[in-house]
PDB file of C-alpha atoms in Angstrom:
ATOM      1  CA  UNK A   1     -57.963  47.985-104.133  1.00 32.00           C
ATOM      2  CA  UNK A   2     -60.323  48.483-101.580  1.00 39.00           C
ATOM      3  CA  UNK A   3     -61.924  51.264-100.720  1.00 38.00           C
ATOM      4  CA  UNK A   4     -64.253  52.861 -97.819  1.00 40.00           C
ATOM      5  CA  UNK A   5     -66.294  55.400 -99.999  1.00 39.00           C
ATOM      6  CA  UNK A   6     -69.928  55.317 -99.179  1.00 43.00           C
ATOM      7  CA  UNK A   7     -70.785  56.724-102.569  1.00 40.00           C
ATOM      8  CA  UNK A   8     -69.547  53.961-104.194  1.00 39.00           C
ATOM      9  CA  UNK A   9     -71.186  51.365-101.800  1.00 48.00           C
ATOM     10  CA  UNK A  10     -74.597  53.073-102.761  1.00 45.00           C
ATOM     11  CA  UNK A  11     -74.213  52.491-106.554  1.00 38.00           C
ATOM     12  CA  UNK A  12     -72.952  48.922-106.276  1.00 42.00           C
ATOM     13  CA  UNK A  13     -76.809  49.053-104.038  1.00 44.00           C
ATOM     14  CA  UNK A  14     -79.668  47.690-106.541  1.00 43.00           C
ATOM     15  CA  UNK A  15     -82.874  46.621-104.730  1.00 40.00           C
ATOM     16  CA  UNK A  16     -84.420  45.502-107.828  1.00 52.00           C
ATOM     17  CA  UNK A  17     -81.706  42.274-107.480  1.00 84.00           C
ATOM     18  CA  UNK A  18     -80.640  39.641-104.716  1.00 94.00           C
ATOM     19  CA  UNK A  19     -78.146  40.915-101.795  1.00 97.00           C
ATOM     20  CA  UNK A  20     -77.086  38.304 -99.563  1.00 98.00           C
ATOM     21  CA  UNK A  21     -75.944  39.587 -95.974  1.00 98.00           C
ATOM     22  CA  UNK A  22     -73.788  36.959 -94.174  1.00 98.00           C
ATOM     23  CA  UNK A  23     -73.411  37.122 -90.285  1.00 98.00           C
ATOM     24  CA  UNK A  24     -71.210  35.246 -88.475  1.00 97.00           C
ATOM     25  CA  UNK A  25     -70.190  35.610 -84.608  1.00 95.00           C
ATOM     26  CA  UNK A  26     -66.243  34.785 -85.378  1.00 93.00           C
ATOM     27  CA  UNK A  27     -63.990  36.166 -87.349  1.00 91.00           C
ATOM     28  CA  UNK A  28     -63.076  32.345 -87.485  1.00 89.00           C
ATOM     29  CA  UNK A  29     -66.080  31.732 -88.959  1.00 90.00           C
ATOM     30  CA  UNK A  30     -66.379  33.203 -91.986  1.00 92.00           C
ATOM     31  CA  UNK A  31     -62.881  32.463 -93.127  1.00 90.00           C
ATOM     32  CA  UNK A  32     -61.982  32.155 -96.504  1.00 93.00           C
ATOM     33  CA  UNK A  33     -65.451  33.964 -97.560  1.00 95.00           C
ATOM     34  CA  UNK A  34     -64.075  37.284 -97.382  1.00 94.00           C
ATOM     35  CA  UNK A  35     -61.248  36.178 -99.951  1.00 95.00           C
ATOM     36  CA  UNK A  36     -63.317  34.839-101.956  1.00 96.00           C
ATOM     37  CA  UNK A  37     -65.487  37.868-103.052  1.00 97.00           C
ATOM     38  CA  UNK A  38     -64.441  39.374-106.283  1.00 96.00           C
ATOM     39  CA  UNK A  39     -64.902  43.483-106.671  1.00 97.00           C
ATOM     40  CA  UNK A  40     -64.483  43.410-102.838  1.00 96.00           C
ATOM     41  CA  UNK A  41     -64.553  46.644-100.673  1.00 95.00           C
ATOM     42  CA  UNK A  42     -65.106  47.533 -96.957  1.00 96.00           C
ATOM     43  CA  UNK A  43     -67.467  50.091 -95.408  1.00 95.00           C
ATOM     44  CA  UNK A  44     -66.984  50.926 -91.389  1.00 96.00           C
ATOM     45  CA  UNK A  45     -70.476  50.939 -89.484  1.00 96.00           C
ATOM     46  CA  UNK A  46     -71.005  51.082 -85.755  1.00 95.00           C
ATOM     47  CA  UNK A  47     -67.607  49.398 -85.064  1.00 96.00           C
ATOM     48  CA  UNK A  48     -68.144  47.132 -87.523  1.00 97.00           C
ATOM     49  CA  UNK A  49     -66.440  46.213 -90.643  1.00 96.00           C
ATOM     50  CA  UNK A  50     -68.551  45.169 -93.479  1.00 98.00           C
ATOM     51  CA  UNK A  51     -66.872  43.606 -96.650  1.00 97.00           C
ATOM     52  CA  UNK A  52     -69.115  44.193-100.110  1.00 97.00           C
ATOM     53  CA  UNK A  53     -68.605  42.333-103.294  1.00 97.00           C
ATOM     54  CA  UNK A  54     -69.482  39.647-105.758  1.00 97.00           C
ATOM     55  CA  UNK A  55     -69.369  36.190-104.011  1.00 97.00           C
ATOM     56  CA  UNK A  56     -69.998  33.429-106.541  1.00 97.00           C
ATOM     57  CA  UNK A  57     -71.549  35.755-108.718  1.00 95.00           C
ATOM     58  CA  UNK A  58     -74.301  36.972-105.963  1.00 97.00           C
ATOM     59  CA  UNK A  59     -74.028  40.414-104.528  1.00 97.00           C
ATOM     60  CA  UNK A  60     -73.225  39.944-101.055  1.00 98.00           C
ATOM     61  CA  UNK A  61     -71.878  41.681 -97.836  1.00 98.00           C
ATOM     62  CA  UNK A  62     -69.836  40.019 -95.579  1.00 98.00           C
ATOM     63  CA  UNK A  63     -69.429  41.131 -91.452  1.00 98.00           C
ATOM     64  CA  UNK A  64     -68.980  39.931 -88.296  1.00 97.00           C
ATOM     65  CA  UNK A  65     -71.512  40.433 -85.293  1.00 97.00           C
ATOM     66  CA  UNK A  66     -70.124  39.661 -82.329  1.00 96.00           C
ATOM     67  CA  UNK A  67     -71.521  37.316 -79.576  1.00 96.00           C
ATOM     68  CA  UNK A  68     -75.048  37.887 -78.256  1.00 97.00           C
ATOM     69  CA  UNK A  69     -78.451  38.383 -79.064  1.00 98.00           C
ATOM     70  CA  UNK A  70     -77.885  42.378 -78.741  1.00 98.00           C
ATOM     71  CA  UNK A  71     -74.970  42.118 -81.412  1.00 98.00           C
ATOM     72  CA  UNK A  72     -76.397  40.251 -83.256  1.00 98.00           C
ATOM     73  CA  UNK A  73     -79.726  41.937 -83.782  1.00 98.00           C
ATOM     74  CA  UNK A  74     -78.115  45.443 -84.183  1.00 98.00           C
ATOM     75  CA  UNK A  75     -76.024  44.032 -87.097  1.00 98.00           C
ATOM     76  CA  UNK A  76     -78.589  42.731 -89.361  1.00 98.00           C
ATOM     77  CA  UNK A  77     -80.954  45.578 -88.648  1.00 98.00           C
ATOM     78  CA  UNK A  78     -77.828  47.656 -90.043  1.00 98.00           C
ATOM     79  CA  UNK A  79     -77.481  45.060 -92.891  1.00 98.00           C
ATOM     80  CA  UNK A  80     -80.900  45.972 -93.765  1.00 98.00           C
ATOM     81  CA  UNK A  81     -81.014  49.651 -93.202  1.00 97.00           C
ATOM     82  CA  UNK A  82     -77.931  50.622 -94.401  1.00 96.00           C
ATOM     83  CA  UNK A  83     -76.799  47.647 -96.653  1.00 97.00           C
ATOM     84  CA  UNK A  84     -79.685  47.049 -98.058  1.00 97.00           C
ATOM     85  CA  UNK A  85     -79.582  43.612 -98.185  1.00 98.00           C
ATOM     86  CA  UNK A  86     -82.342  41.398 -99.049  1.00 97.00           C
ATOM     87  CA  UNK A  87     -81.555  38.444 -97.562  1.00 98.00           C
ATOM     88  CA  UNK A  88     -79.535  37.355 -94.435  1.00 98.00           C
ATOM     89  CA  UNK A  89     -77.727  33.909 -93.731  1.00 98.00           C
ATOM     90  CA  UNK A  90     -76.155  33.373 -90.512  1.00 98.00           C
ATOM     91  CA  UNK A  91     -73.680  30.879 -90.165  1.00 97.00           C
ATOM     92  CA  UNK A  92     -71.876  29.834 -87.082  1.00 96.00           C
ATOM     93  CA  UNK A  93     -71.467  27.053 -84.720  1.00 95.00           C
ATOM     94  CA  UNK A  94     -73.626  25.771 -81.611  1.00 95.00           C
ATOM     95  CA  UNK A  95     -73.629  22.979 -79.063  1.00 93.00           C
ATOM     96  CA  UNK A  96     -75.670  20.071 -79.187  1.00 93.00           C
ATOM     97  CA  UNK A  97     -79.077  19.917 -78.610  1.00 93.00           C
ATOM     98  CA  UNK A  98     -80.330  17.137 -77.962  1.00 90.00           C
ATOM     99  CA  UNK A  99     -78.208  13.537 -77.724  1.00 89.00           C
ATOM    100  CA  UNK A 100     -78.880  12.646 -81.366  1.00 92.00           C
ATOM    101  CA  UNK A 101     -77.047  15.380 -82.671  1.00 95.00           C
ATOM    102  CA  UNK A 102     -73.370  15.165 -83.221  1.00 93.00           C
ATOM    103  CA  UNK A 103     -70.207  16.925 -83.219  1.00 93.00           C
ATOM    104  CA  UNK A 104     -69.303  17.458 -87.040  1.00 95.00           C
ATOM    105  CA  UNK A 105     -73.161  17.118 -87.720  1.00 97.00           C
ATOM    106  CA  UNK A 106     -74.996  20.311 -89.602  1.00 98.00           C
ATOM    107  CA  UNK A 107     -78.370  21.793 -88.084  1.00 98.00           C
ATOM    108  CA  UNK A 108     -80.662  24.270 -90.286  1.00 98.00           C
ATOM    109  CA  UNK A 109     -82.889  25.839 -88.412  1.00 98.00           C
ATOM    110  CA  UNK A 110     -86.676  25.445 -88.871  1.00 98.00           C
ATOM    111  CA  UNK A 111     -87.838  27.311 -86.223  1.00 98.00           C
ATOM    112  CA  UNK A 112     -85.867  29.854 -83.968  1.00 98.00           C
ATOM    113  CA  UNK A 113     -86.416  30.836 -79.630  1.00 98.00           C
ATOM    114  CA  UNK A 114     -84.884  32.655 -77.568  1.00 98.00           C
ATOM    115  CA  UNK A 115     -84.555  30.446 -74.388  1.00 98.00           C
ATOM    116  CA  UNK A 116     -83.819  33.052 -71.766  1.00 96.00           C
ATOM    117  CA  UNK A 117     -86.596  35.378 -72.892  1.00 97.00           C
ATOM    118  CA  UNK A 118     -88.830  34.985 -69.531  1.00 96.00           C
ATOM    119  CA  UNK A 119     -91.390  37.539 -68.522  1.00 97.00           C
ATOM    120  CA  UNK A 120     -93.609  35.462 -67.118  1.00 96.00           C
ATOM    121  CA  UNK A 121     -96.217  35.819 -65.307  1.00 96.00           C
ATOM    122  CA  UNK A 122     -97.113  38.926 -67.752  1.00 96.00           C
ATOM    123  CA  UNK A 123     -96.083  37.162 -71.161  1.00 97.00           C
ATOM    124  CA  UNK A 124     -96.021  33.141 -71.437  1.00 97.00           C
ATOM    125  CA  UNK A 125     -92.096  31.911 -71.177  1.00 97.00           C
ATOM    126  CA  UNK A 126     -89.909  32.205 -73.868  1.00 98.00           C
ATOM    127  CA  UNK A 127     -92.920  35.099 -75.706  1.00 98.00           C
ATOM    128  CA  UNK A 128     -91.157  38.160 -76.942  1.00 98.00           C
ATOM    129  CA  UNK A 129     -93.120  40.596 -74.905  1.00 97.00           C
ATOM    130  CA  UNK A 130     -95.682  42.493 -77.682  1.00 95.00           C
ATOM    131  CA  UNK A 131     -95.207  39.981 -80.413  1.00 96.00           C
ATOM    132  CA  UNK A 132     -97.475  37.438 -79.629  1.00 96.00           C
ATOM    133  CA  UNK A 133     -94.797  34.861 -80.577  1.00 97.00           C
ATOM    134  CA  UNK A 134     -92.387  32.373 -78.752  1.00 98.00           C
ATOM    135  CA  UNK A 135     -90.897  30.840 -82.164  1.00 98.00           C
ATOM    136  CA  UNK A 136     -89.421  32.932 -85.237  1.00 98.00           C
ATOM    137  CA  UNK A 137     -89.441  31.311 -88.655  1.00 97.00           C
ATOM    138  CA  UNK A 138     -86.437  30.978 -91.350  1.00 98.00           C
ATOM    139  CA  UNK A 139     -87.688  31.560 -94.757  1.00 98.00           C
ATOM    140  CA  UNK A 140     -88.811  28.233 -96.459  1.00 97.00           C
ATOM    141  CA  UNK A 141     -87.899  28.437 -99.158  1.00 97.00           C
ATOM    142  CA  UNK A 142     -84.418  29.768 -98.308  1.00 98.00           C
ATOM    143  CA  UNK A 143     -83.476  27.239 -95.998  1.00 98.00           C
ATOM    144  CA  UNK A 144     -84.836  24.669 -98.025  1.00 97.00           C
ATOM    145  CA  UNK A 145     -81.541  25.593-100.263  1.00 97.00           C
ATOM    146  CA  UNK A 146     -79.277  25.903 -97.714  1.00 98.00           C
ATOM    147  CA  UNK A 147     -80.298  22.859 -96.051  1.00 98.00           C
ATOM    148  CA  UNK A 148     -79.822  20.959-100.044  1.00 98.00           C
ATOM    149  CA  UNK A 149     -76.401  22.508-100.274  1.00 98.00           C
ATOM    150  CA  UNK A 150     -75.652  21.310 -96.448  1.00 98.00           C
ATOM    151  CA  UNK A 151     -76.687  17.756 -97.801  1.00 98.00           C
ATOM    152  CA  UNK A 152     -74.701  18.063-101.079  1.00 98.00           C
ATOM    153  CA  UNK A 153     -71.134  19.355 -98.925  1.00 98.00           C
ATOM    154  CA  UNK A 154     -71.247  16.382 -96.978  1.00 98.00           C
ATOM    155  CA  UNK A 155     -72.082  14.147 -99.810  1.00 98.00           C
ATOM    156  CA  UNK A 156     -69.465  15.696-102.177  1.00 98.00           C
ATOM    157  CA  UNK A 157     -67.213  18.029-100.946  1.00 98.00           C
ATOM    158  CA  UNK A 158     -66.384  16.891 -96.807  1.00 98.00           C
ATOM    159  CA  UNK A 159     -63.365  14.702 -97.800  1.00 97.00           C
ATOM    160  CA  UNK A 160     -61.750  17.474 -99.355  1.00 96.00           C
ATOM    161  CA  UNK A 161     -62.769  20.422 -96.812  1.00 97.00           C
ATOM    162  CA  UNK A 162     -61.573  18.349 -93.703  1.00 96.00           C
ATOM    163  CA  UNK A 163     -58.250  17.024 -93.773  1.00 95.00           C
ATOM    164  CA  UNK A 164     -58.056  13.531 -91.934  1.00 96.00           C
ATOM    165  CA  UNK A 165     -56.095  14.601 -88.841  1.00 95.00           C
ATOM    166  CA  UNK A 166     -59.251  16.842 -88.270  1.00 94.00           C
ATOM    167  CA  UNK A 167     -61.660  14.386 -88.838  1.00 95.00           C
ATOM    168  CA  UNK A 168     -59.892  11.855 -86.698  1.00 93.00           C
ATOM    169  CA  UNK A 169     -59.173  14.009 -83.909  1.00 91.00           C
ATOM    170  CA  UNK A 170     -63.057  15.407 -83.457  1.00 92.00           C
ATOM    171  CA  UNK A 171     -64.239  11.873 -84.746  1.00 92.00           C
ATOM    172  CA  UNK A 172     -65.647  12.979 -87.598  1.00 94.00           C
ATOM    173  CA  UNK A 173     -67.243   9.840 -89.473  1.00 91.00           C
ATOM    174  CA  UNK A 174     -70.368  10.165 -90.734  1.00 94.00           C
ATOM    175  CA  UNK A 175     -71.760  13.925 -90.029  1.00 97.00           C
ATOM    176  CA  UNK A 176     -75.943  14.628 -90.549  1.00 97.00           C
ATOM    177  CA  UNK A 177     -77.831  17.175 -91.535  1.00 98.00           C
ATOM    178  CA  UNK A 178     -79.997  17.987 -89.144  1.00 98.00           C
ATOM    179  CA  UNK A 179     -83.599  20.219 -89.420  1.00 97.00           C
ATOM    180  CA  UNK A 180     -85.173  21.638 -86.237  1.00 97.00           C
ATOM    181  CA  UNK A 181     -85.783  24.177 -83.467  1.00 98.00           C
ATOM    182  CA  UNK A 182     -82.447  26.440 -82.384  1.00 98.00           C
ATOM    183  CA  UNK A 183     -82.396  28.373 -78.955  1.00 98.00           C
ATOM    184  CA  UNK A 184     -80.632  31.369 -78.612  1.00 98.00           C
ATOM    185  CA  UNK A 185     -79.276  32.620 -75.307  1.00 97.00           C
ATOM    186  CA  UNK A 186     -76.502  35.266 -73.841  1.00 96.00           C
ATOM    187  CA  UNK A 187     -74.864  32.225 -72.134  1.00 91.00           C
ATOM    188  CA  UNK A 188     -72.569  29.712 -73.466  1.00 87.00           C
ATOM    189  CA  UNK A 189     -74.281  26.373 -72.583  1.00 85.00           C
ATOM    190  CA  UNK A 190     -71.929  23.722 -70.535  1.00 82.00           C
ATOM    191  CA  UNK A 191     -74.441  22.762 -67.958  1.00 85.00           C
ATOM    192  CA  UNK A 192     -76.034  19.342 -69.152  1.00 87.00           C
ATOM    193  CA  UNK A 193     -78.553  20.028 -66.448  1.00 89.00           C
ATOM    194  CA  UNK A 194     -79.572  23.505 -67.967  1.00 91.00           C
ATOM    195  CA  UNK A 195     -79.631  21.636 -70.869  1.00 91.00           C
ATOM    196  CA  UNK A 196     -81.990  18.419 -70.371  1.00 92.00           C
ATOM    197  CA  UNK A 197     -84.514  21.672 -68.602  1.00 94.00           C
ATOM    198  CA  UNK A 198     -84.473  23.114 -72.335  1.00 94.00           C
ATOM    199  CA  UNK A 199     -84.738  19.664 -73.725  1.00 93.00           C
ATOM    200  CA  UNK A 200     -88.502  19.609 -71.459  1.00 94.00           C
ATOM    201  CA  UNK A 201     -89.246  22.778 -72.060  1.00 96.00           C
ATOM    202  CA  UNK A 202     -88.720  22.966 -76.103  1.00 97.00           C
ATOM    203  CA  UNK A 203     -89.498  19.717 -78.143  1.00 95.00           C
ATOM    204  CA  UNK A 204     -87.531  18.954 -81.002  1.00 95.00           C
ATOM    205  CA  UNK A 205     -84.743  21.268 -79.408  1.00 97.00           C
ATOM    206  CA  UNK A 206     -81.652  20.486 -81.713  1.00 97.00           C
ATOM    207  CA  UNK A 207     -79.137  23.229 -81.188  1.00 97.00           C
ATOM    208  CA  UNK A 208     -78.354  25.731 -78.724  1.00 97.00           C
ATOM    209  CA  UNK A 209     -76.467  28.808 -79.339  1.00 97.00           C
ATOM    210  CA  UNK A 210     -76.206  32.387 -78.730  1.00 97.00           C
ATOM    211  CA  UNK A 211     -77.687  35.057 -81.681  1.00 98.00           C
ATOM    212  CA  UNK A 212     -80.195  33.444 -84.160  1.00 98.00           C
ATOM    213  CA  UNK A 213     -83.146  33.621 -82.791  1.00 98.00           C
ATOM    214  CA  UNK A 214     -82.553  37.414 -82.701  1.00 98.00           C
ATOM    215  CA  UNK A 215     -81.832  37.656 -86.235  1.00 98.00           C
ATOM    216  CA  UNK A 216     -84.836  35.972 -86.769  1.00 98.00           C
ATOM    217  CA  UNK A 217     -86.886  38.270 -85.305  1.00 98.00           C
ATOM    218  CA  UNK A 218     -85.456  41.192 -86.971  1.00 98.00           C
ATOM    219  CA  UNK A 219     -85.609  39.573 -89.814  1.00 98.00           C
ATOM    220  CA  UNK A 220     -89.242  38.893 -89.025  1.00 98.00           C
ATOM    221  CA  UNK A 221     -90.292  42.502 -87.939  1.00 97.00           C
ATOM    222  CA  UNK A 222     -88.366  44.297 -91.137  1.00 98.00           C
ATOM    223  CA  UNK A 223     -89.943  41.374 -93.839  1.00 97.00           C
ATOM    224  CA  UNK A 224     -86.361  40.401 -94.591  1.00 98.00           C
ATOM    225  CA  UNK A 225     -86.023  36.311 -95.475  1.00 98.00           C
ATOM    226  CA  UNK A 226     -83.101  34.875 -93.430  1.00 98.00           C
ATOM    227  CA  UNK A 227     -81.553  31.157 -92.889  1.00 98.00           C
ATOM    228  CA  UNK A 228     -79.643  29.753 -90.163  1.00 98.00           C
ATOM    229  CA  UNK A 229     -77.028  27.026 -90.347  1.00 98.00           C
ATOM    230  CA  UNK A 230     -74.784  25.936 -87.572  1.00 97.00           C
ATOM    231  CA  UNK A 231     -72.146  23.651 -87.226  1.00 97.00           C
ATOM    232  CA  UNK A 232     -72.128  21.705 -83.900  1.00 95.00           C
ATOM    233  CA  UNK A 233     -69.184  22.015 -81.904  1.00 91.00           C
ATOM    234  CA  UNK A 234     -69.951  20.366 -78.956  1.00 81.00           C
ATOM    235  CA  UNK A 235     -72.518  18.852 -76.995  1.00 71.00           C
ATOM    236  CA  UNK A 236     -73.111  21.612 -74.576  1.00 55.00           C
ATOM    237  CA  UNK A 237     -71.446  20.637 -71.498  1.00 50.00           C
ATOM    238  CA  UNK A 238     -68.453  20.429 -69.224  1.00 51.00           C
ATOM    239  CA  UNK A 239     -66.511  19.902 -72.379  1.00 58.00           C
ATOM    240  CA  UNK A 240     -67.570  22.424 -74.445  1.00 51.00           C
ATOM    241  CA  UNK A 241     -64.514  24.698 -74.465  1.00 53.00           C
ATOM    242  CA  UNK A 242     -62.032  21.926 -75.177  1.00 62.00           C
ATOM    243  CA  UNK A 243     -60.450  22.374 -78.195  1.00 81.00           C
ATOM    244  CA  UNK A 244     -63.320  24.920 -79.446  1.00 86.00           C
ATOM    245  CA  UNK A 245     -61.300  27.252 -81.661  1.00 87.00           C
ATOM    246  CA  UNK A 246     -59.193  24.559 -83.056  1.00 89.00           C
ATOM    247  CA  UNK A 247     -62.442  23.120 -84.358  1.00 93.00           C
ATOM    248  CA  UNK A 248     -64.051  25.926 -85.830  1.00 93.00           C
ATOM    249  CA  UNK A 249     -60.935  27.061 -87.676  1.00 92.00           C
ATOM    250  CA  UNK A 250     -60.007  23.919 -88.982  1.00 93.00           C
ATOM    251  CA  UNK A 251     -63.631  22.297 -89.123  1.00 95.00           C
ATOM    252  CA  UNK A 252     -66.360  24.503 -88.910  1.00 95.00           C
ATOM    253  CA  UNK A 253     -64.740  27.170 -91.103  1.00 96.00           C
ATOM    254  CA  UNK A 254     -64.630  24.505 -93.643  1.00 96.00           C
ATOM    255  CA  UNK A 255     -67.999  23.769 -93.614  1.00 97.00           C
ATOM    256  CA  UNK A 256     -69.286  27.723 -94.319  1.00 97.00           C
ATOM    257  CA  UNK A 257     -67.093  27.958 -96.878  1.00 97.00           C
ATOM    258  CA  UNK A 258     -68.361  25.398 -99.057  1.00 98.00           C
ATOM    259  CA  UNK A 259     -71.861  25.181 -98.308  1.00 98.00           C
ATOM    260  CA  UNK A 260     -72.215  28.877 -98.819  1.00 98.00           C
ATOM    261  CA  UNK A 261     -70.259  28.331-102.384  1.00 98.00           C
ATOM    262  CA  UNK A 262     -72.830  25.931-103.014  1.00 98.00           C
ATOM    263  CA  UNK A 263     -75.333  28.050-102.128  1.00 98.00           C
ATOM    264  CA  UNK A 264     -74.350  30.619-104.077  1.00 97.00           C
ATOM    265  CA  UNK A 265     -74.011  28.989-106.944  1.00 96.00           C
ATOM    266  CA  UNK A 266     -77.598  27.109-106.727  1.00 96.00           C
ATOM    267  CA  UNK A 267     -78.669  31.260-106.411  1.00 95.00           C
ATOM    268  CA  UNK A 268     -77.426  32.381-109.076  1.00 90.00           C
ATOM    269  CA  UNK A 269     -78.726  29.629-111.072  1.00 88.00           C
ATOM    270  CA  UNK A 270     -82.199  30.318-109.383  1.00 84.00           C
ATOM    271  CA  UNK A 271     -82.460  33.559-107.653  1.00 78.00           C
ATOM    272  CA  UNK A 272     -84.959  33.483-104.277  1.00 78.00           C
ATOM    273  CA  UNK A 273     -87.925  35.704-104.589  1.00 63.00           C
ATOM    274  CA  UNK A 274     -88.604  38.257-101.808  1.00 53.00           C
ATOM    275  CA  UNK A 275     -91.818  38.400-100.217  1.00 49.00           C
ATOM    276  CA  UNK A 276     -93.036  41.247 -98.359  1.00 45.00           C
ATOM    277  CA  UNK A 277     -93.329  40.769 -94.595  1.00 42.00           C
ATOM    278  CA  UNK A 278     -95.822  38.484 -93.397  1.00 40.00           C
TER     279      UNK A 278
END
């Protein structure tokens, strides 16, 4: 049985081990993941529901953020300062960034921006004003993992997580994993003009979507590792909303859940050592 006690959230709380903080945007998202913890209980925080438990052995919490950099960024600074979670993996789904990049495909992020950060002429475009930085970094070592367990889902596991009427409807044939920069943004992207600007502006631009860059750079400012996977949609245009939920139900949904159970399983066999902040 669940419960909502915060007394009991604090004991289950040991620093000293791995805590794994999932974000996703969607309730869609993250389905399946939720059911899938063992020992699970729920804590409400800042309208925001935050599911705790044992996922695949690691000791994880589970919420939702919302859509935008502002959500976003307020729910893993609460993951860390209340949650105390070491760790935070965001998961989600983004258009197409550039035209090699497919719908179906996977893209870890190497390198995160926020591409409507502008405050120019004080601060050079896309600089977070007072950081000094345009680009936020995923822990290595962390998305090194995720990206493995990405590459292992579609080797092993995508035949059995998509059924064929999905893959054959979003022409699903031979999906990639894909490692590069992600822009963030408080605008859903269908303007292939917008886009091919960002394409100029940011080399090896391979996703486009709407929170990570923002977890990054909490991430970044409280010394907390985080990775970023997305599943690609669409290829950010006039099309983009076609069919979108349908997909990440019955695709994209698909995809967290397994690469995250790989993930956590390749954890627990060999747990990801915290650094302090950098």
């Amino acid at each position: 049985m669940w419960s909502t006690s915060a007394s009991r959230f604090n004991a289950f709380n040991n620093k000293e081990n791995m805590r794994l903080g999932i974000i996703s945007a969607l309730q869609e998202e993250q389905l399946g993941l939720v059911e899938a913890m063992e020992r699970r209980y729920k804590l409400i925080h800042g309208m925001r529901e935050y599911t705790a438990g044992q996922l695949w052995e690691i000791d994880a919490v589970c919420v939702l953020s919302r859509i935008g950099k502002v959500a976003a960024a307020m729910t893993a600074t609460t993951l860390v300062e209340k949650f105390g979670v070491t760790h935070i993996l965001f998961t989600g789904v983004a258009g197409a960034g550039d035209k090699t990049v497919g719908v179906g495909d996977i893209v870890v992020a190497e390198a995160l921006v926020q591409h409507d950060m502008d405050a120019s002429p004080l601060f050079p475009r896309f600089e977070v004003p007072l950081t000094g930085r345009t680009h936020f970094q995923p822990d290595p070592s962390f998305s090194l993992r995720l990206s493995r367990a990405a590459h292992d889902f579609l080797e092993l596991d995508f035949l059995d997580a998509v059924n064929e009427t999905e893959r054959r409807a979003f022409r699903l044939l031979q999906p990639r994993v894909h490692r590069g920069l992600v822009a963030s943004g408080d605008q859903f992207m269908n303007d292939p003009a917008r886009l091919e600007g960002l394409n100029a502006a940011l080399p090896g631009l391979v996703a486009v979507e709407m929170e990570g860059a923002a977890v990054a750079q909490v991430c970044h400012e409280l010394g907390i590792p985080c990775a970023v996977i997305r599943t690609i949609s669409d290829n950010a245009n006039e099309n983009a909303a076609i069919d979108f939920m349908r997909f990440v139900k019955s695709v994209a949904a698909q995809y967290a859940f397994y690469v995250t159970r790989r993930l956590c399983r390749d954890l627990n066999t060999a747990p990801l050592v915290q650094v302090g902040p950098g």
